[in-house]
Amino acid sequence: MTAHTATERVSTGFEGLDAVVDGLRIGDNVVWQVDDVADYRTVARAFAARAVADGRRVVYVRFGGHARLIDDVPGVVTVEITPDQGFEGVALTVHELVTREGTGVFYVFDSLTELLPLWFSDLMIANFFAVTCPYLFRLDTVAYFALERGTHTPRTVARIRETTQVLLDLYRVDDEVYVHPLKAWRRYSPTMFFPHRVRGDQAQPVTSSVEVARLFSRVPRQGDRADPWHVAFDRARDALDLPTREQLPVAAELVRMLLGGSERMVRLAERYVSLAELLLVGARTLGTGRIGGKSAGMLVARAVIEHHGDPEVLASLEPHDSFYVGSDVFYTYLVENGWWLLRAEQRTAGGYYARAAELRERVQHGQFPAEVREQFVEMLEYFGQSPVIVRSSSLLEDDFGNAFAGKYDSVFCVNQGDPAERLAAFEDAVRTVYASAFSEEALRYRAARGLHEHDEQMAVLVQRVSGDRHGDAFFPHAAGVAVSQNLYLWDPSIDAGAGMMRVVLGLGTRAVDRTSADYARIVCLDDPTRLPPTAYGDAARFAQRRVDLLSLSENEWTSRRCSEVLPTLGTDAALLAGPDVAGERLAADEGRPTALPHLVDLHGLLTRTELPATVRRTLDLLEQAYEHPVDVEFTVNLAPDATVRINVVQCRPLQTRGPGSPVVMPRADAATRLLQATGGFMGGNVRIPVERVVLVRPDAYLALPEQGKHAVARAVGRLNRVVASEHSTLLIGPGRWGTTTPALGVPARFSELSRVAALVEVAAPEAGIDPELSYGSHFFQDLVEQGIFYVALHDGRRGAQISPERVTELENLLAQVLPDDAPLGPALHVAAPRGWWLASDIASQAVVCGPA
């Protein structure tokens, strides 16, 4: 605010009221507390009419369901805002409006109370005012707001009182109108804060104790108002005594308050999640707001299982006692730490990426409101020293069409130490999850899927880590991911509809993450003993080597060699590992000792327990309920009698394209084709034109130092933006795409591969590099969502063949496309073939690329 405007007087439209508060000032936000919006309309209309007469620009911000406040004042501009877009949508719309209007504009807002039925939380009304009022003040405006008395909590009124410049009570008693100033920033008179009787254009203070007492004795006084959020849950608890049919509309209201999501997810929740379960979720929600997609998916999946009542599945289902941090806490955290303007800038086209890094850094160092910290303490007291995992659960996450697989962070809290240390670690974990909402990978994912303008609040799911102590470590016997449709078929006899699992010993991080130098067990649920072709005859090479676990003594997540962990499992180890028969035979042939370590093959778990059958039945139930393939993350714990207990920790729709129609295969022969293979592909029947090929040459790439390998990965990312966005592109490289270990493949992030049409991983046996058949991992979820065809190719195995010279004999266009990356030409080749196609046929399991 400029110095000259700080003392400039503005009229309320009533001379008497101007005298009472010594006039309004430029920068004032004026809040009226009223019993009837009609009374607010009177004062708002007078203010607007006088401002227009004084040559001011007046904007009426219309979002309420009540009668229009200003419909007959010429010169007032009305701007309609949709209130059901939520806090962020409304706050950003108002911010953009005020920015666009510039300085010196006057505003009248509808009653803020109108937002309560849509936002469910008084907290967010206070947050809206806290971010809007200071910005209006900075732009030398005067703005009118209203609160309907008796509908807001004392804390909300207190926050608004603290933020606003002017707060006025307006009463109507016996046809008399009274205005009682409660706050008038930087102004004072001996009678200013007495109630004033308003008659016509005059206002007289009521100073007599007798008259003041008589007045206020006639004014209805209401006790502390409960937050509408808690009122809704109190009403729902009362409904538990009603017949089940009469509970349904009450449960439906809680579903939309707590779970939200797409209409499809809402319908699922309304059908399967009971009112009693919703009340339990509400009791375990810290703060207010929705609990997000990951939490909703987990709850719906468990409700589906319990609803169908399959005795074998129910007997194996491990109970859960999860907590949730409501999405309102996320915005309150941003607002109360003073980062809302930065958030608003980050939501603009120019600031989407540019301001995200700063926001992400700040979010990792903020303070939580005192009442939220107290709820954190109570939750941690409940869990005691049991480890917990703090997981992202954004509003858009794990919904139909948008998995966000691996885009946001999850953090293990081993939960050792004294209460203060455990609270500090938990708060850091929540901050990390919040910060991941602004990571480049997450932002690019949202932008690629047209979600960058959607309200993406971050809720948090807090789950007890499934498992038990084994020595000084804590972990489940097994964990993994299961999908109800197996799209990675390496044998024509595989039943895709039976589903598959990707399972590991220990924590499931090793199952969903393909960046580590390790392998998970791939299980076709129609035949759990069937092995992928890479594992036949070389089981030791493709077996799991390390176990992810929580070290209780070190109070951290870590990994250890399987040989260290297996002895802590006692007799259960026999179900999880077996002897390396081939390795022992080879050692005997070479005259070496044959007492080699056991291999973690999970063979006993898959053949001597009900795990495969139970998982398959669970997937069937969920797919039927969702009417869509599903992707489930789970843990497995073994009881003393070797029965399994399964914990469903996550469930989301599996994005699939289906097999597609049969296609005509290219007629290229061995002299002209680039590649062919039998099996080892994912993406159904396709026929894709190949307009560009980007080839990472294994020999030259592997000879590069680590820095050079990362340089190739970044160049691939630039080609993804420049070439793959314009041409149908085939990307070929050694080993694993997306790894963080350059010795295993090309360390390109998924956002650096996201626009290619097809991706090929080629084995490089001389360097010990192989593709990893990691269908079910977060990386492969991204491939499926983006519709990227995938091939894992082992040259010479089962008739597979690749001829990279078909690419390298064509001109390398790298220097033309990316001149600065020309030095990488020996390792990175960009070619423009003519008339090439990539085609696959599920029936014959054939994939071919070459001239048509």
Coordinates of C-alpha atoms in Angstrom, one line a residue, residues 293 472 526 580:
G293 CA -7.3 -41.9 -4.1
D472 CA 16.9 -56.8 14.6
D526 CA -2.6 -70.1 -14.0
D580 CA 20.8 -73.8 -6.2

